[in-house]
Coordinates of C-alpha atoms in Angstrom, one line a residue:
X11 CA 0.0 0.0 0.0
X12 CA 1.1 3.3 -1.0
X13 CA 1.3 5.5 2.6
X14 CA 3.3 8.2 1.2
X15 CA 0.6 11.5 0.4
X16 CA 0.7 11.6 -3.3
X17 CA -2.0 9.6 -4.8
X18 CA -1.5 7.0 -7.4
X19 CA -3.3 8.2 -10.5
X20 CA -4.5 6.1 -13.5
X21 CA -6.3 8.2 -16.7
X22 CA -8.7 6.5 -18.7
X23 CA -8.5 7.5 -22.6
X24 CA -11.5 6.7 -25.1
X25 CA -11.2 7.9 -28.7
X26 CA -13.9 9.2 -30.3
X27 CA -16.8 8.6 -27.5
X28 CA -20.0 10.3 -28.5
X29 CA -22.0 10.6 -24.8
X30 CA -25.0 8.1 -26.0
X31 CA -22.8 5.8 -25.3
X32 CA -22.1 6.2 -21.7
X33 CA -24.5 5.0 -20.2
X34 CA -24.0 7.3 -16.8
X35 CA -25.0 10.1 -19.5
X36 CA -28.3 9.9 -20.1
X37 CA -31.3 6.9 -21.7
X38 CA -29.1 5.3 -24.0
X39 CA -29.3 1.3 -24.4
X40 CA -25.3 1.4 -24.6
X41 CA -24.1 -0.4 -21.5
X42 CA -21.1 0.4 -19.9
X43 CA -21.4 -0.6 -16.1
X44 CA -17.8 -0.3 -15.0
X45 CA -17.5 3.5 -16.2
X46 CA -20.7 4.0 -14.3
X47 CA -19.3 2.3 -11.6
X48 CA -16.9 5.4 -12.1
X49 CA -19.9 7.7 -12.3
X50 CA -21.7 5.9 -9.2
X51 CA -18.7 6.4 -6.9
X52 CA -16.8 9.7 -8.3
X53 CA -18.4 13.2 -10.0
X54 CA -19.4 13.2 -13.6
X55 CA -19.2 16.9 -15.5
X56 CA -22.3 17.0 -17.4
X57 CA -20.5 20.0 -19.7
X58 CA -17.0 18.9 -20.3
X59 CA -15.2 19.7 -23.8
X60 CA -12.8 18.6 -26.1
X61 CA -10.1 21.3 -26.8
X62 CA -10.0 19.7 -30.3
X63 CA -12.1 17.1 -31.9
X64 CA -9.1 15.8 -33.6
X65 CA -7.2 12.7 -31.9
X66 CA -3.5 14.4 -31.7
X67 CA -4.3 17.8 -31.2
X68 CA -6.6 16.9 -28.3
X69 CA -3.9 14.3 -26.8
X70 CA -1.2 17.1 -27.3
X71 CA -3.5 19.4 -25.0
X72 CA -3.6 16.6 -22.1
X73 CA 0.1 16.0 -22.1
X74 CA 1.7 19.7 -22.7
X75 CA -1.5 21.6 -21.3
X76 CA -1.8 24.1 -23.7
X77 CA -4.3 25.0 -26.4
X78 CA -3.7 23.4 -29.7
X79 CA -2.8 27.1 -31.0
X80 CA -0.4 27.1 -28.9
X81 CA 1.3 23.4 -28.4
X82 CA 1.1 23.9 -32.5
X83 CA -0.3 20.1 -33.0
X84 CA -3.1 21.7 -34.7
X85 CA -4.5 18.6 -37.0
X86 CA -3.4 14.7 -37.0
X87 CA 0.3 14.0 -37.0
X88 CA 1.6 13.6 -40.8
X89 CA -0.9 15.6 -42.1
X90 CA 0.0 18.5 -43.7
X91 CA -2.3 21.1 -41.5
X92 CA -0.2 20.5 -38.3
X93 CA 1.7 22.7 -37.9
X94 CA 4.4 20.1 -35.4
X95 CA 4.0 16.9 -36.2
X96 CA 6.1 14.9 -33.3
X97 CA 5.0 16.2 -29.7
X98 CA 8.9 17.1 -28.6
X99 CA 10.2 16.5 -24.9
X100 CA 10.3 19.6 -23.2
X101 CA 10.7 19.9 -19.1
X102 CA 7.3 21.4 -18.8
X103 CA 5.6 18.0 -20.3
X104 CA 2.8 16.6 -18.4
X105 CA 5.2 13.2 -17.5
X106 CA 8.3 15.4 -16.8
X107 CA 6.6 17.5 -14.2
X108 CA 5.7 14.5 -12.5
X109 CA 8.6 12.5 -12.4
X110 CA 10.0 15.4 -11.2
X111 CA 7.8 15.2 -7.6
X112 CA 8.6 11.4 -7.3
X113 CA 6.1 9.8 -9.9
X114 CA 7.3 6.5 -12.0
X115 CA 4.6 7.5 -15.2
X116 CA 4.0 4.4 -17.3
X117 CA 1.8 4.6 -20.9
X118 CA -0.6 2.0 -22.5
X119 CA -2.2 2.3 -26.3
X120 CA -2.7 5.0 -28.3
X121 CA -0.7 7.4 -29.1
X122 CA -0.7 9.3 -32.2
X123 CA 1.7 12.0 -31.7
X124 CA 4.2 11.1 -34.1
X125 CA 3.8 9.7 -37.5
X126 CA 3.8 6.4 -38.6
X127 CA 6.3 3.8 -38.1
X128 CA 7.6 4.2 -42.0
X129 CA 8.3 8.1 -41.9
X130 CA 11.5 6.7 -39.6
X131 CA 13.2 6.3 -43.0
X132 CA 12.8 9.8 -43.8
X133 CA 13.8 11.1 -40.3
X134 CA 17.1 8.9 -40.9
X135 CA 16.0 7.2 -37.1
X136 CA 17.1 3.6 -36.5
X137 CA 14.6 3.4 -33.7
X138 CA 11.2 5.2 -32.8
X139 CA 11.3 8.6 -32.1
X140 CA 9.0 11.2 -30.6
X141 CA 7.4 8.1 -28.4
X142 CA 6.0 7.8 -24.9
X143 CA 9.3 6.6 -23.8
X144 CA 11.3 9.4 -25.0
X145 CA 9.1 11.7 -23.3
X146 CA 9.6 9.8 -19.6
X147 CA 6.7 6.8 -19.8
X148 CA 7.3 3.7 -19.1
X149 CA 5.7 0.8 -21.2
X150 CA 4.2 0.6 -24.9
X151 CA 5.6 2.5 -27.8
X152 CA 3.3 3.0 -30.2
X153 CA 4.0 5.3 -33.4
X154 CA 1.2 7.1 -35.5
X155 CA -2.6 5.9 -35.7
X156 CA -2.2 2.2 -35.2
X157 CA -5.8 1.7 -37.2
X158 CA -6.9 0.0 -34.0
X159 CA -4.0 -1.4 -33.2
X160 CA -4.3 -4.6 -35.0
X161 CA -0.8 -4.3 -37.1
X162 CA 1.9 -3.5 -34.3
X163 CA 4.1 -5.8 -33.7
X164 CA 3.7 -6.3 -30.4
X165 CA -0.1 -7.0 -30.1
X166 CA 0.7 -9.6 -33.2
X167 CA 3.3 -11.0 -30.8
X168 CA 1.2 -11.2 -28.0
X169 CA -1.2 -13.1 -30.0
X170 CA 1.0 -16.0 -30.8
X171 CA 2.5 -16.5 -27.3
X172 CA -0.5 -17.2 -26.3
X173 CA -2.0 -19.4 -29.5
X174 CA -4.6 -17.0 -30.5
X175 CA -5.6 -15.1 -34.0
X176 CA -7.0 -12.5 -35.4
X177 CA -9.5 -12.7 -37.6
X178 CA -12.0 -9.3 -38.7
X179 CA -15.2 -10.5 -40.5
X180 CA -16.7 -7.1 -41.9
X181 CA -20.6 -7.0 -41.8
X182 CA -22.1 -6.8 -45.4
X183 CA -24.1 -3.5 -44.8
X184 CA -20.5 -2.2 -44.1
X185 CA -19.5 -2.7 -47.5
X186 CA -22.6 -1.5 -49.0
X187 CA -22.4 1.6 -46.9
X188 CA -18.7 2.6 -47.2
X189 CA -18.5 3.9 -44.3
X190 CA -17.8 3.2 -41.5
X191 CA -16.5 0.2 -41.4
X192 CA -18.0 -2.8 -38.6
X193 CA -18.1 -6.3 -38.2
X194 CA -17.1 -9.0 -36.0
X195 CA -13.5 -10.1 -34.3
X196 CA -14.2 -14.0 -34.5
X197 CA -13.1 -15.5 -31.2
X198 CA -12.9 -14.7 -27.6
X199 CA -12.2 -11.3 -26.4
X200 CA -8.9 -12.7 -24.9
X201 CA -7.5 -11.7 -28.8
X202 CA -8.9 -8.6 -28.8
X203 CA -7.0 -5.2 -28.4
X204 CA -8.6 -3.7 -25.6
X205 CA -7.4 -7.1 -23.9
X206 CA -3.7 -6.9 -24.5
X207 CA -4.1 -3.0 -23.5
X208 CA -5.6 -4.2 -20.1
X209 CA -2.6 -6.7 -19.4
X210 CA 0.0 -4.1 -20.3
X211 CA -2.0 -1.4 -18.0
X212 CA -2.1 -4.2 -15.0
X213 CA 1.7 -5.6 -15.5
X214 CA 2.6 -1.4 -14.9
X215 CA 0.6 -1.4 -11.7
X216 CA 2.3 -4.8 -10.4
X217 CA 5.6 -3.2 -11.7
X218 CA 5.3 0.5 -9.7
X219 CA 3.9 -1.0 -6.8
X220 CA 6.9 -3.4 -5.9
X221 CA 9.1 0.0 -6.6
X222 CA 6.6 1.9 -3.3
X223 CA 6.2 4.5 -5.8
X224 CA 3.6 6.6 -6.8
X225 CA 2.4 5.9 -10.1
X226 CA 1.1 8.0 -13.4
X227 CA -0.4 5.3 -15.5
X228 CA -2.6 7.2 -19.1
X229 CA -4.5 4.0 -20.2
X230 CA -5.2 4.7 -24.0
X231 CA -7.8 2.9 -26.2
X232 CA -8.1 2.6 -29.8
X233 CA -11.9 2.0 -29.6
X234 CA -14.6 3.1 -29.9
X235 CA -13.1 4.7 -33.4
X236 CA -13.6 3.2 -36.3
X237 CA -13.3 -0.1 -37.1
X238 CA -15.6 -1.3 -35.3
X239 CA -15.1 -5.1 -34.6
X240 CA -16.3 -6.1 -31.3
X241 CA -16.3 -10.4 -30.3
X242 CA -19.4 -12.0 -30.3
X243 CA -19.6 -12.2 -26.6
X244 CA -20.3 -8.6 -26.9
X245 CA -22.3 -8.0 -29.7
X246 CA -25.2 -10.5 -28.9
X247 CA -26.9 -8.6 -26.8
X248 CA -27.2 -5.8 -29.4
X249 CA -27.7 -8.1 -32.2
X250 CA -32.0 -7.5 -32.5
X251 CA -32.0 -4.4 -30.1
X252 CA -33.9 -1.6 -31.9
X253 CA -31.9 2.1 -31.5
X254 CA -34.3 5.0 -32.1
X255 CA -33.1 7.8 -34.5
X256 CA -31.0 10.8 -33.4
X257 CA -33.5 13.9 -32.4
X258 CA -31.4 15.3 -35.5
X259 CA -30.8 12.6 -37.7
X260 CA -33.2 14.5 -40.6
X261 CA -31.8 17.6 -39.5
X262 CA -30.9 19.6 -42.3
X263 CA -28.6 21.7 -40.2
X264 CA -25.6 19.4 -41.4
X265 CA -26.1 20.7 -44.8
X266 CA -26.1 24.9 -44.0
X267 CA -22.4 25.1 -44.1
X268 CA -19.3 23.9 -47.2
X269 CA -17.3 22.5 -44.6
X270 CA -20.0 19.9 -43.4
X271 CA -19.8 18.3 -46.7
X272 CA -16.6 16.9 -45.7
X273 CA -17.8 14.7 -43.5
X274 CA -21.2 14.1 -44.6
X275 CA -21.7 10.2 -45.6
X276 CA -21.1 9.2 -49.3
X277 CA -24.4 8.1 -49.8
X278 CA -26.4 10.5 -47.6
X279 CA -29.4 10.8 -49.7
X280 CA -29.8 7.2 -49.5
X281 CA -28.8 6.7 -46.0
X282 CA -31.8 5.3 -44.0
X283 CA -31.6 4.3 -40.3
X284 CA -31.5 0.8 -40.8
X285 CA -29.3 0.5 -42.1
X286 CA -27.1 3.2 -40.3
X287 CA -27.9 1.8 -36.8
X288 CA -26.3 -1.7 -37.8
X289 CA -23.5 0.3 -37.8
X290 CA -24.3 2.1 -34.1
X291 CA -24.9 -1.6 -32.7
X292 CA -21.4 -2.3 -33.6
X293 CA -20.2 1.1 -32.2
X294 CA -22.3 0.0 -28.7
X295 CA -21.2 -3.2 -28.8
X296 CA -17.3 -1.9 -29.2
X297 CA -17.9 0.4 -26.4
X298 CA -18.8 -2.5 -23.9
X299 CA -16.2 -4.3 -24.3
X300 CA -13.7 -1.6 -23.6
X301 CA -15.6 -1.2 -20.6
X302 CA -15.5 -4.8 -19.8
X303 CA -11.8 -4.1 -20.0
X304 CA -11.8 -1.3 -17.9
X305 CA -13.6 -3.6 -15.2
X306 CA -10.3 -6.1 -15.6
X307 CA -8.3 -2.9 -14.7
X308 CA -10.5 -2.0 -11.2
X309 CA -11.0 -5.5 -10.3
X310 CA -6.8 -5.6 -10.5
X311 CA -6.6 -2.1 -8.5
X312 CA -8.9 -3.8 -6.4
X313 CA -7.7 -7.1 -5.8
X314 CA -4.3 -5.9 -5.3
X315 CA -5.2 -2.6 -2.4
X316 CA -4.4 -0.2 -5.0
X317 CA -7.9 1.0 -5.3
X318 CA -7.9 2.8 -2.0
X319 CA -4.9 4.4 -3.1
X320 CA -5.4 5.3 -6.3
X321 CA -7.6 8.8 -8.3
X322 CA -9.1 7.3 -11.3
X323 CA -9.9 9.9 -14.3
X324 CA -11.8 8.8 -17.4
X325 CA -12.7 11.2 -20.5
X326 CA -12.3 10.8 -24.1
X327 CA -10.3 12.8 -27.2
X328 CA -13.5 13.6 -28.5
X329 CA -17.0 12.7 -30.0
X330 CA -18.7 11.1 -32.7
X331 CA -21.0 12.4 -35.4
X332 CA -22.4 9.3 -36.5
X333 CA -25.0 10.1 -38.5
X334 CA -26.5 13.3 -36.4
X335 CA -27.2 16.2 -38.7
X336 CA -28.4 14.5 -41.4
X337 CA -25.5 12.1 -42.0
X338 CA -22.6 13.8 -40.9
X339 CA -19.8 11.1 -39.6
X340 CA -16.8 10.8 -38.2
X341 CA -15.1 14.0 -36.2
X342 CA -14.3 17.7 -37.1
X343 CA -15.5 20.1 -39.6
X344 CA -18.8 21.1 -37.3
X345 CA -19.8 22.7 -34.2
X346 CA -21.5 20.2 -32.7
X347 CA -21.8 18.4 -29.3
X348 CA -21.5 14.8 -30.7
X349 CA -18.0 15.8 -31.5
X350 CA -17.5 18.8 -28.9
X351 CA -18.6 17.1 -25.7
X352 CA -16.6 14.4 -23.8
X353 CA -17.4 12.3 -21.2
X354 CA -15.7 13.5 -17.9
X355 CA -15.8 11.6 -14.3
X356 CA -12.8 11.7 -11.6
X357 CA -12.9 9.2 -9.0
X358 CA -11.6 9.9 -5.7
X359 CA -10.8 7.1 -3.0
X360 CA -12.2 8.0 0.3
X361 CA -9.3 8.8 1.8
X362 CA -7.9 11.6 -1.1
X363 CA -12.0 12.6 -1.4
X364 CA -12.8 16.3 -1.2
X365 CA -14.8 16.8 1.7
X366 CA -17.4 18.6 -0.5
X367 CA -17.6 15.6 -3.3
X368 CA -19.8 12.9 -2.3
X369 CA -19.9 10.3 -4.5
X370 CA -22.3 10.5 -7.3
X371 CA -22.0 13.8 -7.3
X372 CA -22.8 15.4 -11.1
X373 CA -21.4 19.0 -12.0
X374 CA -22.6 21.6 -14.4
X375 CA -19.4 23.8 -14.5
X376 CA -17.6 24.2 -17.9
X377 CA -15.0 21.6 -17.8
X378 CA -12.4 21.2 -20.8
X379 CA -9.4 18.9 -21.7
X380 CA -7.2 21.8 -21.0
X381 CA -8.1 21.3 -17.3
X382 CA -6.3 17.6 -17.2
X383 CA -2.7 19.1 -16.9
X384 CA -3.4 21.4 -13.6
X385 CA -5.7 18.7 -12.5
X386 CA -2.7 16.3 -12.7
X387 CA 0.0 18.3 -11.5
X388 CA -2.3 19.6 -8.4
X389 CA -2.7 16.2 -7.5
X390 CA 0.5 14.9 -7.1
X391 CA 1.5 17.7 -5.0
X392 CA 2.2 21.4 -6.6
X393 CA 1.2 23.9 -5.1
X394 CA -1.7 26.0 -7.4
X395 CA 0.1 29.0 -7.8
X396 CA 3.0 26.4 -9.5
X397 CA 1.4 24.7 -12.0
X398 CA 1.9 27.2 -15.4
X399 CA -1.5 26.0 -17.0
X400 CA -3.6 27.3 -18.9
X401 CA -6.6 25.3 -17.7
X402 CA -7.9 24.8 -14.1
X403 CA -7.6 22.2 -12.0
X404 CA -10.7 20.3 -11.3
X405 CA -9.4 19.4 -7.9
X406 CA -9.3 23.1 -7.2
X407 CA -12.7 23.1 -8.0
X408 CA -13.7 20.4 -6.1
X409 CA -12.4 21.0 -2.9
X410 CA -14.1 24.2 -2.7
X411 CA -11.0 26.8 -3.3
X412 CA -12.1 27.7 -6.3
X413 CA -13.9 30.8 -5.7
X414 CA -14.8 31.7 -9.6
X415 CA -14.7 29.7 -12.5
X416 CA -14.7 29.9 -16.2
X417 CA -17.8 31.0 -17.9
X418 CA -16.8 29.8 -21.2
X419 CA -14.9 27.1 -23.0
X420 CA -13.2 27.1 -26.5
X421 CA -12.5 24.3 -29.3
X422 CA -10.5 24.9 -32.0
X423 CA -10.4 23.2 -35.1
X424 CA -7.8 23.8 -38.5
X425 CA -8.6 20.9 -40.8
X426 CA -7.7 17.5 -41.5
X427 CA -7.1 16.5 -45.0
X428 CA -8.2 20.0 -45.9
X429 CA -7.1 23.3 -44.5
X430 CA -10.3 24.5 -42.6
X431 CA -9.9 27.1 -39.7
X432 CA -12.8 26.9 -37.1
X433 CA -13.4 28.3 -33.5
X434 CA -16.3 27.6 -30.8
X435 CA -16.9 29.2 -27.9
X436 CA -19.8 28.0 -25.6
X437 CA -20.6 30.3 -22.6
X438 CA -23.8 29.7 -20.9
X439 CA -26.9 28.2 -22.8
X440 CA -25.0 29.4 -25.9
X441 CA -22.9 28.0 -28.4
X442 CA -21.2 30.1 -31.2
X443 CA -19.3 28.7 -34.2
X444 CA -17.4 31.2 -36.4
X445 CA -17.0 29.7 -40.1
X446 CA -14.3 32.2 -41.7
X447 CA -15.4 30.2 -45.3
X448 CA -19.1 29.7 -44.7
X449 CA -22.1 31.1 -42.3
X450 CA -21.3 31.5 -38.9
X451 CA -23.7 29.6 -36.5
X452 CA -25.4 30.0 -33.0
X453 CA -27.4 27.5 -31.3
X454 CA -29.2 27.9 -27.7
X455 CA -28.6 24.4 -26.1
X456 CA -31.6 25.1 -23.6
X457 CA -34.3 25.2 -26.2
X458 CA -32.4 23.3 -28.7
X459 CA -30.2 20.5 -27.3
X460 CA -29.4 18.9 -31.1
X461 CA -28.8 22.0 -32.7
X462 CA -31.1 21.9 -35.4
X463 CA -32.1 25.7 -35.4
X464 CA -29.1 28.2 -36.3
X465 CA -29.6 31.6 -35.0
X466 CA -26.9 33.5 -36.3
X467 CA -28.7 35.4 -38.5
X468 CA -31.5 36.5 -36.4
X469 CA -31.3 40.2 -36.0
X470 CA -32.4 40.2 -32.4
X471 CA -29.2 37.5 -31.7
X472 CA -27.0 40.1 -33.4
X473 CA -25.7 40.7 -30.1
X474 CA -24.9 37.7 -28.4
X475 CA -22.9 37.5 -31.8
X476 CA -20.5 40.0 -31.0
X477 CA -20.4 38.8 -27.2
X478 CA -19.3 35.5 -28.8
X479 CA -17.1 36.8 -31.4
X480 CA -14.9 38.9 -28.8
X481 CA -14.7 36.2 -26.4
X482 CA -13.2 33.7 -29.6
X483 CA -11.4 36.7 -30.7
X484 CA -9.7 37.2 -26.9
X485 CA -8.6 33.5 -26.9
X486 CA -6.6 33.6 -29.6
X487 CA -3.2 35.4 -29.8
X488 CA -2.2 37.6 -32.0
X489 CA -2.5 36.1 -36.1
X490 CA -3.4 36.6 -39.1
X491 CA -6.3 34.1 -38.6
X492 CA -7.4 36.1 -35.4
X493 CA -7.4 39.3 -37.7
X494 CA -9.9 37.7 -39.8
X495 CA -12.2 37.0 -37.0
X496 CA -12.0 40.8 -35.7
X497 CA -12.5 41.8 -39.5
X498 CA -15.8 39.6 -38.7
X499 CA -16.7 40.9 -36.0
X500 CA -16.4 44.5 -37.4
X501 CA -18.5 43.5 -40.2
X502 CA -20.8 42.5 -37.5
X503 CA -20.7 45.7 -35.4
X504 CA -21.7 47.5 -38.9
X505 CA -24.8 45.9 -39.4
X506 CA -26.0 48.3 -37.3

């Protein structure tokens, strides 16, 4: 048992997790009893947000705590609209700082911020560069996307010490529908991904607790992202259950703006909802057996007395469109919650519990990726007025010395594939997107949850417009893209 004050801390990452499937979030028939669990016996944040809803710019916020403006990882790692493509080592590094106060920091999965494993060639590297142990982690080093993870090395490794196979029968709608693609992993869930994730997370618990150290362990999923190939075992009980439409799925909002086109499905005037929630039973089924996953994990912290010594934070990168807003899939290139809005839940052990945060507890406050760092860094023992962040830290929050707090929250977004510059700002019930190429959007989340209605160009919303627009506008440093926006927003102010 760890005596010593500092807190073991394990973090929890899901990529692209849309809220309907979290159960703890709301009527969804998703299941995922081991993150309620989390829910259940820590605080859920029913507003928490992305910084990006693009994997490595998002991943980049976590671990250098800075906007993606600033930490300059501004799209997916090889693509040519980041601006950095290989996070660099740097002392104020989210796994430097805490080795620093006595922390061994240990990584697991994902981690797509470097390129692939071929680019080594161009870099003139003999081995992998840019990777979670060049940065201070201990464990798994894992360059680029990994397209679930199936192709590394190690996982195919760990497959044939132990006599199993992989083997991805893809579902025929799948094919008919391009996109996205779903099917069945034949065999037991031992030979799944999310399994050899778990043993890698457990064998660094074992491993940091012989040492009587504190440990940072960031417990990284491929899933649910596409594919979507979930074991029978976990796909059964979805197999004839009947998923009602998105409140927006004929919503022609997805349509206002160029930039939604992007990521609109091929077929889109074709696309009917049975055959696109085939495709959400996979994404379900996916999701539950991560969590069944992340069960192995707390029944190891438990079985071994780590539990009680030990915060445990789970979020996600981002959302999932899949197939809101009239057919829009996949992430980026929109405003939207599905993509904006994470799933957020920090669970204390009693002993490390804020006196004010009974378990259960569920808070409204704007929460954001950016707040992760502080969080982090608060936790294992800096002081507040130490930790150079430009998020908060939750703890702060939670433990009741927090005597303001934000009353907005920003995601930023410059393109994929395709160059496309776009800022959100919610504050309040309201949620402003500026579209420097397109029409600009506004959406009250009160009286419009799915964002169907855009209110932008309502003359009486002309000011909350300009409210908006200087808050995005105050976010960003000096550029040439924030000078566009001000050239907006004095376009705006002349209206009048």
């Amino acid at each position: 048992m760890n005596d010593k004050k500092q807190p073991n801390i394990l973090l929890i990452l899901t990529d692209q997790h849309r809220l309907s499937a979290l159960g703890c979030y709301g009527n969804t028939p998703c299941k995922t009893p081991n993150i309620d669990r989390l829910a259940k016996e820590g605080v859920r944040f029913e507003n928490a947000y992305t910084t990006c809803p693009v994997c490595t710019p998002a991943r980049a916020t976590i671990i250098s705590g800075q906007y993606p403006h600033q930490h300059g990882m501004t799209s997916n790692c090889g693509y040519h609209t980041a601006a950095v493509w290989n996070i660099p080592d740097h002392p104020r590094m989210l796994p430097r700082r805490l080795i620093q106060q006595g922390y061994r920091c240990g990584y697991t999965g994902k981690w797509h911020m470097c390129p692939e494993e071929n680019n080594r060639e161009s870099f003139n590297l003999k081995v992998p560069h840019h990777v979670p142990s060049t940065l201070g982690f201990e464990g798994q080093d894992f360059m680029g996307h990994g397209g679930g993870g199936y192709r590394y090395r190690e996982y195919q490794d760990y497959l044939e010490r132990n006599k199993l196979e992989l083997k991805l029968e893809r579902n025929v709608n799948s094919a008919k529908n391009i996109w996205p693609n779903f099917g069945i992993q034949k065999g037991g869930k031992e030979a799944t991904v999310d399994h050899f994730l778990a043993n890698n997370t457990m064998a660094l618990i074992d491993k940091f607790r012989a040492a009587e150290q504190p440990f940072f362990i960031w417990h990284n999923h491929w899933g649910p992202h596409e594919p979507y190939y979930p074991v029978e075992e976990f796909f059964a009980p979805y197999r004839n259950v009947s998923i009602p439409p998105w409140p927006n799925f004929e919503s022609t909002a997805g349509f206002v703006n160029n930039q939604h086109q992007i990521k609109t499905h091929p077929d889109t005037r074709n696309l009917n909802w049975d055959l696109l929630q085939e495709a959400i039973r996979h994404y379900y089924a996916f999701t539950t057996q991560i969590d069944d996953q992340i069960g192995r994990i707390l029944s190891h912290l438990e079985q071994t007395g780590a539990l009680d010594d030990t915060i445990i934070v789970f979020t996600s990168d981002h959302g999932e469109t899949l197939g809101s807003h009239g057919g829009m899939m996949d992430k980026g290139f929109s405003h939207f919650e599905e993509i904006q809005r994470v799933g957020m839940i920090v669970r204390y052990p009693e002993k490390y519990r804020p006196k004010d945060c009974a378990p259960g507890s569920v808070r409204s406050e704007l929460a954001s990726l950016i707040d992760m760092y502080p969080t982090f860094l608060e936790l294992s023992g800096i002081p507040p007025d130490q930790l150079d962040a430009q998020g908060l830290s939750l703890h702060g929050l939670l433990d009741g010395r927090a005597s303001s707090w934000r009353e907005e929250v920003f995601v930023e977004f410059y393109g994929l594939y395709t160059g496309t510059t776009m800022f959100s700002c919610r504050s309040g019930d309201w949620k402003y997107g500026w579209n420097p190429n397109s029409v600009d959007e506004l959406y009250n989340l009160a009286d419009d949850p799915y964002e169907t209605i855009n209110l932008a160009t309502d003359p009486t919303k002309r000011q909350i417009c300009r409210n908006m627009l200087e808050k995005i506008s105050n976010h960003l440093p000096e550029s040439g893209i924030r000078q566009v926006l001000l050239d907006s927003l004095a376009k705006l102010n002349r209206v009048d």
